Amino acid sequence: FQEVTGIGMEVTVAEYRPCNHKENSVMKITGMNKSTDVTLKRGVIGSLDLYQWLDAIRNGDQVNGLRNVTIQLQSEDHTSVVATWKLMRARMIKHTSGPFNAKGTDVAMEEMVLAYERLEME
């Protein structure tokens, strides 16, 4: 994919005060982690792979619906990998194609949005 936006994670904090605590203040306790949705864009290439993945998801296929997705950032000269993000148990939640305008000069683009459960970095 040519463009990736929105890779991120957030860890929530819960406030807690035990009833026998002598200080009149709360303790901060690490809560759940949340992952932001990721948007990937590329020119339309005529492959049905993304459609087949989305079709598996909407048909409730638990085996083929969730996938681990690896995104690698390459160096400017494309000779090495600078950073790697792994989206664990990802599912496609949106897919769009277009615009399809024969009079325009724009390239037809394909966009997908992924929701995932855990982010890992290498």
CSV table of N, CA, C and O in Angstrom, one decimal:
chain,number,residue,atom,x,y,z
A,1,PHE,N,0.8,-1.2,0.0
A,1,PHE,CA,0.0,0.0,0.0
A,1,PHE,C,0.9,1.2,0.0
A,1,PHE,O,2.0,1.2,0.6
A,2,GLN,N,0.4,2.3,-0.6
A,2,GLN,CA,1.2,3.5,-0.8
A,2,GLN,C,1.1,4.4,0.4
A,2,GLN,O,2.0,5.2,0.6
A,3,GLU,N,0.0,4.4,1.1
A,3,GLU,CA,-0.3,5.3,2.2
A,3,GLU,C,-0.9,4.6,3.4
A,3,GLU,O,-1.9,3.8,3.2
A,4,VAL,N,-0.4,4.8,4.6
A,4,VAL,CA,-0.9,4.3,5.8
A,4,VAL,C,-1.1,5.4,6.8
A,4,VAL,O,-0.2,6.2,7.0
A,5,THR,N,-2.3,5.5,7.4
A,5,THR,CA,-2.6,6.5,8.4
A,5,THR,C,-3.2,5.9,9.6
A,5,THR,O,-4.0,4.9,9.5
A,6,GLY,N,-2.9,6.4,10.8
A,6,GLY,CA,-3.6,6.1,12.0
A,6,GLY,C,-3.1,5.0,12.9
A,6,GLY,O,-3.8,4.5,13.7
A,7,ILE,N,-1.8,4.6,12.7
A,7,ILE,CA,-1.4,3.5,13.6
A,7,ILE,C,-1.1,4.1,15.0
A,7,ILE,O,-0.4,5.1,15.1
A,8,GLY,N,-1.8,3.6,16.0
A,8,GLY,CA,-1.6,4.1,17.3
A,8,GLY,C,-2.2,3.3,18.4
A,8,GLY,O,-3.0,2.4,18.1
A,9,MET,N,-1.9,3.6,19.6
A,9,MET,CA,-2.4,2.8,20.7
A,9,MET,C,-2.5,3.8,21.9
A,9,MET,O,-1.8,4.7,22.0
A,10,GLU,N,-3.4,3.4,22.8
A,10,GLU,CA,-3.7,4.2,24.0
A,10,GLU,C,-3.9,3.3,25.2
A,10,GLU,O,-4.6,2.3,25.0
A,11,VAL,N,-3.3,3.6,26.3
A,11,VAL,CA,-3.5,2.8,27.5
A,11,VAL,C,-4.4,3.7,28.4
A,11,VAL,O,-4.0,4.8,28.8
A,12,THR,N,-5.5,3.2,28.9
A,12,THR,CA,-6.4,4.0,29.8
A,12,THR,C,-5.9,3.8,31.2
A,12,THR,O,-5.2,2.9,31.5
A,13,VAL,N,-6.3,4.8,32.0
A,13,VAL,CA,-5.9,4.8,33.4
A,13,VAL,C,-7.2,4.8,34.2
A,13,VAL,O,-8.1,5.7,33.9
A,14,ALA,N,-7.3,4.0,35.2
A,14,ALA,CA,-8.5,4.0,36.1
A,14,ALA,C,-8.0,4.6,37.5
A,14,ALA,O,-6.9,4.4,37.9
A,15,GLU,N,-8.9,5.4,38.1
A,15,GLU,CA,-8.6,6.0,39.4
A,15,GLU,C,-9.3,5.1,40.5
A,15,GLU,O,-10.4,4.7,40.3
A,16,TYR,N,-8.5,4.8,41.5
A,16,TYR,CA,-9.0,4.0,42.6
A,16,TYR,C,-8.5,4.5,43.9
A,16,TYR,O,-7.3,4.9,44.0
A,17,ARG,N,-9.3,4.4,44.9
A,17,ARG,CA,-8.9,4.8,46.3
A,17,ARG,C,-9.4,3.7,47.2
A,17,ARG,O,-10.6,3.6,47.4
A,18,PRO,N,-8.5,2.9,47.8
A,18,PRO,CA,-8.9,2.0,48.8
A,18,PRO,C,-9.6,2.7,50.0
A,18,PRO,O,-9.2,3.7,50.4
A,19,CYS,N,-10.6,2.0,50.6
A,19,CYS,CA,-11.3,2.7,51.7
A,19,CYS,C,-10.5,2.9,52.9
A,19,CYS,O,-10.8,3.7,53.7
A,20,ASN,N,-9.4,2.1,53.1
A,20,ASN,CA,-8.6,2.2,54.3
A,20,ASN,C,-7.3,3.0,54.0
A,20,ASN,O,-6.4,3.1,54.8
A,21,HIS,N,-7.3,3.7,52.9
A,21,HIS,CA,-6.1,4.5,52.5
A,21,HIS,C,-6.0,5.7,53.3
A,21,HIS,O,-7.0,6.4,53.4
A,22,LYS,N,-4.9,6.1,53.9
A,22,LYS,CA,-4.8,7.2,54.8
A,22,LYS,C,-4.8,8.5,54.0
A,22,LYS,O,-5.2,9.5,54.5
A,23,GLU,N,-4.2,8.5,52.8
A,23,GLU,CA,-4.2,9.8,52.0
A,23,GLU,C,-5.5,10.0,51.4
A,23,GLU,O,-6.2,9.0,50.9
A,24,ASN,N,-5.9,11.2,51.3
A,24,ASN,CA,-7.2,11.6,50.6
A,24,ASN,C,-6.9,11.9,49.1
A,24,ASN,O,-7.2,12.9,48.6
A,25,SER,N,-6.4,10.9,48.4
A,25,SER,CA,-6.1,11.0,47.0
A,25,SER,C,-6.3,9.6,46.4
A,25,SER,O,-6.3,8.6,47.0
A,26,VAL,N,-6.4,9.6,45.1
A,26,VAL,CA,-6.7,8.4,44.3
A,26,VAL,C,-5.3,7.8,43.8
A,26,VAL,O,-4.4,8.6,43.6
A,27,MET,N,-5.3,6.5,43.6
A,27,MET,CA,-4.2,5.9,42.9
A,27,MET,C,-4.6,5.7,41.5
A,27,MET,O,-5.7,5.5,41.1
A,28,LYS,N,-3.6,5.8,40.6
A,28,LYS,CA,-3.8,5.6,39.2
A,28,LYS,C,-3.4,4.1,38.9
A,28,LYS,O,-2.3,3.7,39.2
A,29,ILE,N,-4.3,3.4,38.3
A,29,ILE,CA,-4.1,2.0,37.9
A,29,ILE,C,-4.2,1.8,36.4
A,29,ILE,O,-5.1,2.4,35.8
A,30,THR,N,-3.3,1.1,35.9
A,30,THR,CA,-3.3,0.9,34.4
A,30,THR,C,-4.5,0.1,34.0
A,30,THR,O,-4.8,-1.0,34.7
A,31,GLY,N,-5.2,0.5,33.0
A,31,GLY,CA,-6.5,-0.1,32.6
A,31,GLY,C,-6.3,-0.8,31.3
A,31,GLY,O,-5.2,-1.3,31.0
A,32,MET,N,-7.3,-0.8,30.5
A,32,MET,CA,-7.3,-1.5,29.2
A,32,MET,C,-6.5,-0.7,28.1
A,32,MET,O,-6.3,0.5,28.3
A,33,ASN,N,-6.0,-1.4,27.1
A,33,ASN,CA,-5.4,-0.6,26.0
A,33,ASN,C,-6.3,-0.6,24.8
A,33,ASN,O,-7.1,-1.5,24.6
A,34,LYS,N,-6.2,0.5,24.1
A,34,LYS,CA,-7.1,0.6,22.9
A,34,LYS,C,-6.2,0.9,21.7
A,34,LYS,O,-5.2,1.5,21.8
A,35,SER,N,-6.6,0.4,20.5
A,35,SER,CA,-5.9,0.6,19.3
A,35,SER,C,-6.7,1.4,18.3
A,35,SER,O,-7.9,1.2,18.2
A,36,THR,N,-6.1,2.4,17.6
A,36,THR,CA,-6.8,3.2,16.7
A,36,THR,C,-7.0,2.4,15.4
A,36,THR,O,-6.2,1.5,15.1
A,37,ASP,N,-8.0,2.7,14.6
A,37,ASP,CA,-8.2,2.0,13.3
A,37,ASP,C,-7.1,2.5,12.3
A,37,ASP,O,-6.6,3.7,12.5
A,38,VAL,N,-6.7,1.7,11.4
A,38,VAL,CA,-5.6,2.0,10.4
A,38,VAL,C,-6.3,2.1,9.0
A,38,VAL,O,-7.0,1.2,8.7
A,39,THR,N,-5.9,3.1,8.3
A,39,THR,CA,-6.4,3.3,6.9
A,39,THR,C,-5.2,3.1,6.0
A,39,THR,O,-4.2,3.7,6.1
A,40,LEU,N,-5.4,2.2,5.0
A,40,LEU,CA,-4.4,1.9,4.0
A,40,LEU,C,-5.0,2.3,2.6
A,40,LEU,O,-6.1,2.0,2.3
A,41,LYS,N,-4.1,2.9,1.7
A,41,LYS,CA,-4.6,3.3,0.4
A,41,LYS,C,-3.6,2.9,-0.6
A,41,LYS,O,-2.3,2.9,-0.4
A,42,ARG,N,-4.1,2.5,-1.8
A,42,ARG,CA,-3.2,2.2,-2.9
A,42,ARG,C,-4.0,2.3,-4.2
A,42,ARG,O,-5.3,2.4,-4.2
A,43,GLY,N,-3.3,2.3,-5.3
A,43,GLY,CA,-4.0,2.3,-6.6
A,43,GLY,C,-4.7,1.0,-6.9
A,43,GLY,O,-4.2,-0.1,-6.4
A,44,VAL,N,-5.8,1.0,-7.5
A,44,VAL,CA,-6.5,-0.3,-7.8
A,44,VAL,C,-5.7,-1.1,-8.7
A,44,VAL,O,-5.1,-0.7,-9.7
A,45,ILE,N,-5.5,-2.4,-8.3
A,45,ILE,CA,-4.7,-3.3,-9.1
A,45,ILE,C,-5.4,-4.5,-9.7
A,45,ILE,O,-4.8,-5.3,-10.3
A,46,GLY,N,-6.7,-4.6,-9.4
A,46,GLY,CA,-7.5,-5.6,-10.1
A,46,GLY,C,-7.4,-7.0,-9.4
A,46,GLY,O,-7.8,-8.0,-10.0
A,47,SER,N,-7.0,-7.0,-8.1
A,47,SER,CA,-6.9,-8.3,-7.4
A,47,SER,C,-8.2,-8.5,-6.5
A,47,SER,O,-8.7,-7.5,-6.0
A,48,LEU,N,-8.7,-9.7,-6.4
A,48,LEU,CA,-9.8,-10.0,-5.6
A,48,LEU,C,-9.5,-10.4,-4.1
A,48,LEU,O,-10.4,-10.7,-3.3
A,49,ASP,N,-8.2,-10.3,-3.7
A,49,ASP,CA,-7.8,-10.8,-2.4
A,49,ASP,C,-8.5,-10.0,-1.3
A,49,ASP,O,-9.0,-10.6,-0.3
A,50,LEU,N,-8.6,-8.6,-1.4
A,50,LEU,CA,-9.2,-7.8,-0.4
A,50,LEU,C,-10.7,-8.1,-0.3
A,50,LEU,O,-11.3,-8.2,0.8
A,51,TYR,N,-11.3,-8.3,-1.5
A,51,TYR,CA,-12.8,-8.6,-1.5
A,51,TYR,C,-13.0,-9.9,-0.8
A,51,TYR,O,-14.0,-10.1,0.0
A,52,GLN,N,-12.2,-10.9,-1.1
A,52,GLN,CA,-12.4,-12.2,-0.5
A,52,GLN,C,-12.2,-12.2,1.0
A,52,GLN,O,-12.9,-12.9,1.8
A,53,TRP,N,-11.3,-11.4,1.5
A,53,TRP,CA,-11.1,-11.2,3.0
A,53,TRP,C,-12.3,-10.6,3.6
A,53,TRP,O,-12.9,-11.0,4.6
A,54,LEU,N,-12.8,-9.5,3.0
A,54,LEU,CA,-14.0,-8.8,3.5
A,54,LEU,C,-15.2,-9.7,3.4
A,54,LEU,O,-16.1,-9.7,4.3
A,55,ASP,N,-15.3,-10.5,2.4
A,55,ASP,CA,-16.4,-11.5,2.2
A,55,ASP,C,-16.4,-12.5,3.4
A,55,ASP,O,-17.4,-12.9,3.9
A,56,ALA,N,-15.2,-13.0,3.7
A,56,ALA,CA,-15.1,-13.9,4.8
A,56,ALA,C,-15.5,-13.3,6.1
A,56,ALA,O,-16.2,-13.9,7.0
A,57,ILE,N,-15.2,-12.0,6.3
A,57,ILE,CA,-15.6,-11.3,7.6
A,57,ILE,C,-17.1,-11.1,7.6
A,57,ILE,O,-17.7,-11.5,8.7
A,58,ARG,N,-17.7,-10.7,6.6
A,58,ARG,CA,-19.2,-10.4,6.6
A,58,ARG,C,-20.0,-11.7,6.7
A,58,ARG,O,-21.1,-11.7,7.1
A,59,ASN,N,-19.3,-12.9,6.3
A,59,ASN,CA,-20.0,-14.1,6.4
A,59,ASN,C,-19.7,-14.9,7.7
A,59,ASN,O,-20.2,-16.0,7.9
A,60,GLY,N,-19.0,-14.2,8.6
A,60,GLY,CA,-18.8,-14.7,9.9
A,60,GLY,C,-17.7,-15.8,10.0
A,60,GLY,O,-17.7,-16.6,11.0
A,61,ASP,N,-16.8,-15.8,9.0
A,61,ASP,CA,-15.7,-16.8,9.0
A,61,ASP,C,-14.7,-16.4,10.1
A,61,ASP,O,-13.9,-15.5,9.8
A,62,GLN,N,-14.7,-17.1,11.2
A,62,GLN,CA,-13.7,-16.8,12.3
A,62,GLN,C,-12.3,-17.2,12.0
A,62,GLN,O,-11.4,-16.7,12.6
A,63,VAL,N,-12.1,-18.2,11.1
A,63,VAL,CA,-10.8,-18.7,10.8
A,63,VAL,C,-10.1,-17.7,9.8
A,63,VAL,O,-9.0,-17.3,10.0
A,64,ASN,N,-10.8,-17.3,8.7
A,64,ASN,CA,-10.2,-16.4,7.7
A,64,ASN,C,-10.5,-15.0,7.9
A,64,ASN,O,-9.9,-14.1,7.2
A,65,GLY,N,-11.4,-14.6,8.8
A,65,GLY,CA,-11.8,-13.2,9.0
A,65,GLY,C,-10.8,-12.4,9.8
A,65,GLY,O,-10.5,-11.2,9.5
A,66,LEU,N,-10.1,-13.0,10.7
A,66,LEU,CA,-9.1,-12.3,11.5
A,66,LEU,C,-7.7,-12.7,11.0
A,66,LEU,O,-7.4,-13.8,10.8
A,67,ARG,N,-6.9,-11.6,10.8
A,67,ARG,CA,-5.5,-11.9,10.3
A,67,ARG,C,-4.5,-11.0,11.0
A,67,ARG,O,-4.9,-9.9,11.5
A,68,ASN,N,-3.3,-11.4,11.1
A,68,ASN,CA,-2.2,-10.6,11.6
A,68,ASN,C,-1.6,-9.9,10.4
A,68,ASN,O,-1.3,-10.5,9.4
A,69,VAL,N,-1.6,-8.6,10.5
A,69,VAL,CA,-1.1,-7.7,9.3
A,69,VAL,C,0.2,-7.1,9.7
A,69,VAL,O,0.3,-6.5,10.8
A,70,THR,N,1.2,-7.2,8.9
A,70,THR,CA,2.5,-6.5,9.1
A,70,THR,C,2.7,-5.4,8.1
A,70,THR,O,2.5,-5.5,6.9
A,71,ILE,N,3.0,-4.2,8.7
A,71,ILE,CA,3.3,-3.0,7.9
A,71,ILE,C,4.7,-2.6,8.1
A,71,ILE,O,5.2,-2.5,9.3
A,72,GLN,N,5.5,-2.5,7.0
A,72,GLN,CA,6.9,-2.2,7.1
A,72,GLN,C,7.2,-0.9,6.4
A,72,GLN,O,6.7,-0.6,5.3
A,73,LEU,N,7.9,0.0,7.2
A,73,LEU,CA,8.4,1.3,6.6
A,73,LEU,C,9.8,1.0,6.0
A,73,LEU,O,10.7,0.6,6.8
A,74,GLN,N,9.9,1.3,4.8
A,74,GLN,CA,11.2,1.1,4.1
A,74,GLN,C,12.0,2.4,4.1
A,74,GLN,O,11.5,3.5,4.2
A,75,SER,N,13.3,2.3,4.1
A,75,SER,CA,14.2,3.4,3.9
A,75,SER,C,13.9,4.1,2.6
A,75,SER,O,13.3,3.6,1.7
A,76,GLU,N,14.4,5.3,2.5
A,76,GLU,CA,14.1,6.1,1.3
A,76,GLU,C,14.6,5.5,0.0
A,76,GLU,O,13.9,5.6,-1.0
A,77,ASP,N,15.7,4.7,0.1
A,77,ASP,CA,16.2,4.1,-1.1
A,77,ASP,C,15.7,2.6,-1.2
A,77,ASP,O,16.1,1.9,-2.1
A,78,HIS,N,14.8,2.2,-0.3
A,78,HIS,CA,14.1,0.9,-0.4
A,78,HIS,C,15.1,-0.3,-0.2
A,78,HIS,O,14.9,-1.4,-0.7
A,79,THR,N,16.2,0.0,0.5
A,79,THR,CA,17.2,-1.1,0.7
A,79,THR,C,17.1,-1.8,2.1
A,79,THR,O,17.6,-2.8,2.3
A,80,SER,N,16.3,-1.2,3.0
A,80,SER,CA,16.2,-1.7,4.3
A,80,SER,C,14.9,-1.3,5.0
A,80,SER,O,14.2,-0.4,4.6
A,81,VAL,N,14.5,-2.1,6.0
A,81,VAL,CA,13.3,-1.8,6.7
A,81,VAL,C,13.6,-1.0,7.9
A,81,VAL,O,14.5,-1.3,8.7
A,82,VAL,N,12.9,0.2,8.1
A,82,VAL,CA,13.2,1.1,9.2
A,82,VAL,C,12.4,0.8,10.4
A,82,VAL,O,12.9,0.9,11.5
A,83,ALA,N,11.1,0.5,10.2
A,83,ALA,CA,10.3,0.1,11.3
A,83,ALA,C,9.2,-0.9,10.9
A,83,ALA,O,8.8,-0.9,9.7
A,84,THR,N,8.8,-1.7,11.8
A,84,THR,CA,7.7,-2.7,11.5
A,84,THR,C,6.6,-2.6,12.6
A,84,THR,O,6.9,-2.6,13.8
A,85,TRP,N,5.4,-2.6,12.1
A,85,TRP,CA,4.2,-2.6,13.0
A,85,TRP,C,3.5,-3.9,12.7
A,85,TRP,O,3.3,-4.2,11.5
A,86,LYS,N,3.0,-4.6,13.7
A,86,LYS,CA,2.2,-5.8,13.6
A,86,LYS,C,0.8,-5.5,14.2
A,86,LYS,O,0.7,-5.2,15.4
A,87,LEU,N,-0.2,-5.6,13.4
A,87,LEU,CA,-1.6,-5.5,13.8
A,87,LEU,C,-2.1,-6.9,14.1
A,87,LEU,O,-2.3,-7.6,13.1
A,88,MET,N,-2.3,-7.2,15.3
A,88,MET,CA,-2.7,-8.6,15.7
A,88,MET,C,-4.2,-8.7,15.7
A,88,MET,O,-4.9,-7.8,16.1
A,89,ARG,N,-4.7,-9.8,15.1
A,89,ARG,CA,-6.1,-10.1,15.0
A,89,ARG,C,-6.9,-8.9,14.4
A,89,ARG,O,-7.9,-8.4,14.9
A,90,ALA,N,-6.4,-8.6,13.2
A,90,ALA,CA,-7.0,-7.4,12.4
A,90,ALA,C,-8.2,-7.9,11.6
A,90,ALA,O,-8.2,-9.1,11.1
A,91,ARG,N,-9.2,-7.1,11.4
A,91,ARG,CA,-10.3,-7.3,10.5
A,91,ARG,C,-10.6,-6.1,9.7
A,91,ARG,O,-10.4,-5.0,10.2
A,92,MET,N,-10.9,-6.3,8.5
A,92,MET,CA,-11.3,-5.1,7.6
A,92,MET,C,-12.7,-4.7,8.0
A,92,MET,O,-13.6,-5.5,8.1
A,93,ILE,N,-12.8,-3.4,8.3
A,93,ILE,CA,-14.1,-2.8,8.6
A,93,ILE,C,-14.7,-1.9,7.5
A,93,ILE,O,-15.9,-1.5,7.6
A,94,LYS,N,-13.9,-1.6,6.6
A,94,LYS,CA,-14.4,-0.7,5.5
A,94,LYS,C,-13.5,-0.9,4.3
A,94,LYS,O,-12.3,-1.0,4.4
A,95,HIS,N,-14.1,-0.9,3.1
A,95,HIS,CA,-13.4,-1.0,1.8
A,95,HIS,C,-14.1,-0.1,0.8
A,95,HIS,O,-15.3,-0.2,0.6
A,96,THR,N,-13.3,0.8,0.1
A,96,THR,CA,-13.9,1.7,-0.9
A,96,THR,C,-12.9,1.7,-2.1
A,96,THR,O,-11.7,1.5,-2.0
A,97,SER,N,-13.5,1.9,-3.3
A,97,SER,CA,-12.8,2.0,-4.5
A,97,SER,C,-13.3,3.2,-5.3
A,97,SER,O,-14.4,3.5,-5.2
A,98,GLY,N,-12.4,3.9,-6.0
A,98,GLY,CA,-12.8,5.0,-6.8
A,98,GLY,C,-11.8,6.1,-6.7
A,98,GLY,O,-10.8,6.0,-6.1
A,99,PRO,N,-12.1,7.3,-7.4
A,99,PRO,CA,-13.3,7.5,-8.2
A,99,PRO,C,-13.1,6.9,-9.6
A,99,PRO,O,-12.0,6.7,-10.1
A,100,PHE,N,-14.3,6.6,-10.2
A,100,PHE,CA,-14.3,6.1,-11.5
A,100,PHE,C,-14.9,7.1,-12.5
A,100,PHE,O,-16.0,7.1,-12.8
A,101,ASN,N,-14.0,8.0,-12.9
A,101,ASN,CA,-14.4,9.1,-13.8
A,101,ASN,C,-13.6,9.1,-15.0
A,101,ASN,O,-12.4,9.4,-15.0
A,102,ALA,N,-14.2,8.7,-16.1
A,102,ALA,CA,-13.4,8.5,-17.4
A,102,ALA,C,-12.9,9.9,-17.9
A,102,ALA,O,-12.0,9.9,-18.7
A,103,LYS,N,-13.5,11.0,-17.5
A,103,LYS,CA,-13.1,12.3,-18.0
A,103,LYS,C,-11.9,12.9,-17.2
A,103,LYS,O,-11.2,13.8,-17.6
A,104,GLY,N,-11.7,12.3,-16.0
A,104,GLY,CA,-10.7,12.9,-15.1
A,104,GLY,C,-9.3,12.2,-15.3
A,104,GLY,O,-9.2,11.3,-16.1
A,105,THR,N,-8.3,12.8,-14.7
A,105,THR,CA,-7.0,12.2,-14.8
A,105,THR,C,-6.5,11.5,-13.5
A,105,THR,O,-5.4,11.1,-13.3
A,106,ASP,N,-7.4,11.4,-12.5
A,106,ASP,CA,-7.1,10.8,-11.2
A,106,ASP,C,-6.9,9.3,-11.4
A,106,ASP,O,-7.6,8.7,-12.1
A,107,VAL,N,-6.0,8.8,-10.6
A,107,VAL,CA,-5.8,7.3,-10.5
A,107,VAL,C,-6.9,6.7,-9.6
A,107,VAL,O,-7.2,7.3,-8.6
A,108,ALA,N,-7.5,5.6,-10.1
A,108,ALA,CA,-8.5,4.9,-9.2
A,108,ALA,C,-7.8,4.4,-8.0
A,108,ALA,O,-6.8,3.6,-8.1
A,109,MET,N,-8.3,4.7,-6.8
A,109,MET,CA,-7.7,4.3,-5.6
A,109,MET,C,-8.5,3.3,-4.8
A,109,MET,O,-9.8,3.3,-5.0
A,110,GLU,N,-7.9,2.5,-4.1
A,110,GLU,CA,-8.6,1.5,-3.2
A,110,GLU,C,-8.2,1.8,-1.8
A,110,GLU,O,-7.0,2.1,-1.5
A,111,GLU,N,-9.1,1.8,-0.9
A,111,GLU,CA,-8.9,2.2,0.5
A,111,GLU,C,-9.5,1.1,1.4
A,111,GLU,O,-10.6,0.7,1.2
A,112,MET,N,-8.8,0.8,2.4
A,112,MET,CA,-9.4,-0.1,3.4
A,112,MET,C,-9.0,0.4,4.8
A,112,MET,O,-8.0,0.9,5.0
A,113,VAL,N,-10.0,0.1,5.7
A,113,VAL,CA,-9.8,0.5,7.1
A,113,VAL,C,-9.8,-0.8,7.9
A,113,VAL,O,-10.6,-1.7,7.8
A,114,LEU,N,-8.7,-0.9,8.8
A,114,LEU,CA,-8.6,-2.1,9.6
A,114,LEU,C,-8.8,-1.8,11.1
A,114,LEU,O,-8.3,-0.8,11.6
A,115,ALA,N,-9.5,-2.6,11.8
A,115,ALA,CA,-9.6,-2.6,13.2
A,115,ALA,C,-8.8,-3.8,13.7
A,115,ALA,O,-8.9,-4.9,13.2
A,116,TYR,N,-8.1,-3.6,14.8
A,116,TYR,CA,-7.2,-4.7,15.3
A,116,TYR,C,-7.2,-4.7,16.8
A,116,TYR,O,-7.6,-3.7,17.4
A,117,GLU,N,-6.8,-5.8,17.4
A,117,GLU,CA,-6.9,-5.9,18.9
A,117,GLU,C,-5.6,-5.5,19.6
A,117,GLU,O,-5.7,-5.1,20.7
A,118,ARG,N,-4.5,-5.7,19.0
A,118,ARG,CA,-3.2,-5.4,19.6
A,118,ARG,C,-2.2,-4.9,18.6
A,118,ARG,O,-2.1,-5.5,17.5
A,119,LEU,N,-1.3,-4.0,19.1
A,119,LEU,CA,-0.3,-3.4,18.2
A,119,LEU,C,1.1,-3.9,18.8
A,119,LEU,O,1.3,-3.7,20.0
A,120,GLU,N,1.9,-4.4,18.0
A,120,GLU,CA,3.3,-4.8,18.4
A,120,GLU,C,4.2,-4.1,17.4
A,120,GLU,O,3.9,-3.9,16.2
A,121,MET,N,5.4,-3.7,17.9
A,121,MET,CA,6.4,-3.0,17.1
A,121,MET,C,7.7,-3.8,17.1
A,121,MET,O,8.1,-4.3,18.2
A,122,GLU,N,8.4,-3.7,16.0
A,122,GLU,CA,9.8,-4.3,16.0
A,122,GLU,C,10.8,-3.3,15.6
A,122,GLU,O,10.5,-2.4,14.9
